[in-house]
mmCIF file of C-alpha atoms in Angstrom:
data_model
loop_
_atom_site.group_PDB
_atom_site.id
_atom_site.type_symbol
_atom_site.label_atom_id
_atom_site.label_comp_id
_atom_site.label_asym_id
_atom_site.label_seq_id
_atom_site.Cartn_x
_atom_site.Cartn_y
_atom_site.Cartn_z
ATOM 1 C CA MET T 1 0.051 0.033 0.007
ATOM 2 C CA GLU T 2 2.797 2.374 0.831
ATOM 3 C CA TYR T 3 4.453 1.573 -2.409
ATOM 4 C CA LEU T 4 1.285 2.565 -4.208
ATOM 5 C CA VAL T 5 0.908 5.811 -2.453
ATOM 6 C CA ALA T 6 4.448 6.501 -3.205
ATOM 7 C CA GLY T 7 4.023 5.702 -6.988
ATOM 8 C CA ILE T 8 0.881 7.747 -7.243
ATOM 9 C CA ALA T 9 2.826 10.718 -5.594
ATOM 10 C CA GLY T 10 5.834 10.249 -7.903
ATOM 11 C CA LEU T 11 3.543 10.174 -11.052
ATOM 12 C CA MET T 12 1.684 13.227 -9.697
ATOM 13 C CA VAL T 13 5.111 15.054 -9.350
ATOM 14 C CA ALA T 14 6.204 13.934 -12.803
ATOM 15 C CA ILE T 15 2.829 15.211 -14.312
ATOM 16 C CA VAL T 16 3.237 18.505 -12.654
ATOM 17 C CA TYR T 17 6.822 18.950 -13.628
ATOM 18 C CA GLY T 18 6.054 18.008 -17.165
ATOM 19 C CA LEU T 19 3.031 20.484 -17.443
ATOM 20 C CA THR T 20 5.209 23.227 -15.766
ATOM 21 C CA HIS T 21 7.995 22.626 -18.184
ATOM 22 C CA GLN T 22 5.781 22.611 -21.066
ATOM 23 C CA GLN T 23 4.051 26.064 -19.844
ATOM 24 C CA GLN T 24 7.483 27.561 -19.491
ATOM 25 C CA LYS T 25 8.451 26.623 -23.056
ATOM 26 C CA LYS T 26 5.207 28.328 -24.372
ATOM 27 C CA GLN T 27 5.834 31.422 -22.257
ATOM 28 C CA GLU T 28 9.371 31.672 -23.773
ATOM 29 C CA LYS T 29 8.017 31.363 -27.314
ATOM 30 C CA ARG T 30 5.356 34.069 -26.600
ATOM 31 C CA ARG T 31 7.918 36.466 -25.143
ATOM 32 C CA ALA T 32 10.387 36.029 -27.982
ATOM 33 C CA PRO T 33 10.303 38.626 -30.678
ATOM 34 C CA HIS T 34 8.901 37.834 -34.050
ATOM 35 C CA PRO T 35 11.602 36.489 -36.476
ATOM 36 C CA SER T 36 10.890 39.080 -38.975
ATOM 37 C CA LEU T 37 11.633 41.768 -36.452
ATOM 38 C CA ASP T 38 15.231 40.364 -35.810
ATOM 39 C CA THR T 39 17.216 42.655 -38.085
ATOM 40 C CA LYS T 40 20.939 42.922 -38.527
ATOM 41 C CA ASN T 41 22.901 46.148 -38.969
ATOM 42 C CA THR T 42 23.714 46.028 -42.716
ATOM 43 C CA THR T 43 24.826 49.512 -43.157
ATOM 44 C CA ASN T 44 28.331 49.847 -44.916
ATOM 45 C CA TYR T 45 29.737 53.070 -43.472
ATOM 46 C CA ASN T 46 33.425 53.690 -44.608
ATOM 47 C CA MET T 47 35.228 53.916 -41.443
ATOM 48 C CA GLU T 48 38.667 54.206 -42.919
ATOM 49 C CA ILE T 49 40.491 57.568 -42.806
ATOM 50 C CA LEU T 50 40.716 58.683 -46.455
ATOM 51 C CA GLU T 51 43.410 60.836 -47.872
ATOM 52 C CA GLU T 52 42.064 64.238 -48.892
ATOM 53 C CA ALA T 53 44.177 64.464 -52.078
ATOM 54 C CA PRO T 54 42.193 62.109 -54.344
ATOM 55 C CA LEU T 55 38.995 63.584 -53.279
ATOM 56 C CA LYS T 56 40.352 67.159 -54.161
ATOM 57 C CA LYS T 57 41.497 66.094 -57.640
ATOM 58 C CA LEU T 58 38.187 64.709 -58.828
ATOM 59 C CA THR T 59 36.840 65.548 -62.158
ATOM 60 C CA PRO T 60 33.059 65.856 -62.865
ATOM 61 C CA GLU T 61 33.220 62.617 -64.810
ATOM 62 C CA ASP T 62 35.064 60.850 -61.959
ATOM 63 C CA ALA T 63 32.449 62.214 -59.469
ATOM 64 C CA GLN T 64 29.673 60.965 -61.727
ATOM 65 C CA ARG T 65 31.263 57.439 -62.026
ATOM 66 C CA MET T 66 31.757 57.392 -58.315
ATOM 67 C CA ILE T 67 28.078 58.118 -57.665
ATOM 68 C CA GLU T 68 26.893 55.312 -60.259
ATOM 69 C CA HIS T 69 29.459 52.814 -58.481
ATOM 70 C CA TRP T 70 27.951 53.606 -55.170
ATOM 71 C CA LYS T 71 24.424 53.168 -56.351
ATOM 72 C CA ARG T 72 25.159 49.865 -58.104
ATOM 73 C CA GLY T 73 27.061 48.628 -55.086
ATOM 74 C CA GLY T 74 24.701 49.808 -52.430
ATOM 75 C CA TYR T 75 27.538 51.671 -50.733
ATOM 76 C CA ILE T 76 26.787 54.419 -48.198
ATOM 77 C CA PRO T 77 29.692 57.091 -48.684
ATOM 78 C CA SER T 78 31.157 58.844 -45.641
ATOM 79 C CA HIS T 79 30.444 62.483 -45.082
ATOM 80 C CA ARG T 80 33.705 63.455 -46.450
ATOM 81 C CA GLU T 81 33.357 61.431 -49.663
ATOM 82 C CA PHE T 82 29.729 62.641 -50.214
ATOM 83 C CA TYR T 83 30.496 66.342 -49.808
ATOM 84 C CA ALA T 84 33.628 66.167 -51.826
ATOM 85 C CA VAL T 85 31.654 64.629 -54.738
ATOM 86 C CA GLN T 86 28.859 67.124 -54.289
ATOM 87 C CA ARG T 87 31.287 69.948 -54.228
ATOM 88 C CA VAL T 88 32.836 68.873 -57.662
ATOM 89 C CA LEU T 89 29.326 68.400 -59.167
ATOM 90 C CA ARG T 90 28.200 71.787 -57.955
ATOM 91 C CA ARG T 91 31.320 73.584 -59.360
ATOM 92 C CA ASP T 92 30.768 71.886 -62.693
ATOM 93 C CA ALA T 93 26.992 72.687 -62.719
ATOM 94 C CA LYS T 94 27.990 76.397 -61.922
ATOM 95 C CA ALA T 95 30.570 76.471 -64.803
ATOM 96 C CA GLN T 96 28.062 74.991 -67.196
ATOM 97 C CA LEU T 97 25.409 77.548 -66.199
ATOM 98 C CA LYS T 98 27.842 80.374 -66.521
ATOM 99 C CA GLU T 99 29.036 78.970 -69.994
ATOM 100 C CA ALA T 100 25.431 78.735 -71.212
ATOM 101 C CA GLN T 101 24.632 82.336 -69.893
ATOM 102 C CA GLU T 102 27.615 83.730 -71.849
ATOM 103 C CA ASN T 103 26.528 81.978 -75.162
#
């Protein structure tokens, strides 16, 4: 009789443990963020220190080629690169406008 009571008690403990473990797994699953929200940082910022000379000697054609290359590759330029290219393109646009006004 004692063995029967001990067996039933052991069985009850095992059932309660199993149900508790199952509920804990469900809770963890509910608390976990949705997999689509798990994003990675895929930005490609250029952290290298660039020499100023190549950026200062850009021609408008080189600047245009750099922009096309950045667009194709999905490259995000550093502030220094972006403003250097923008400065060259603005200078060229001003020169073309002045040339058009003179003619």
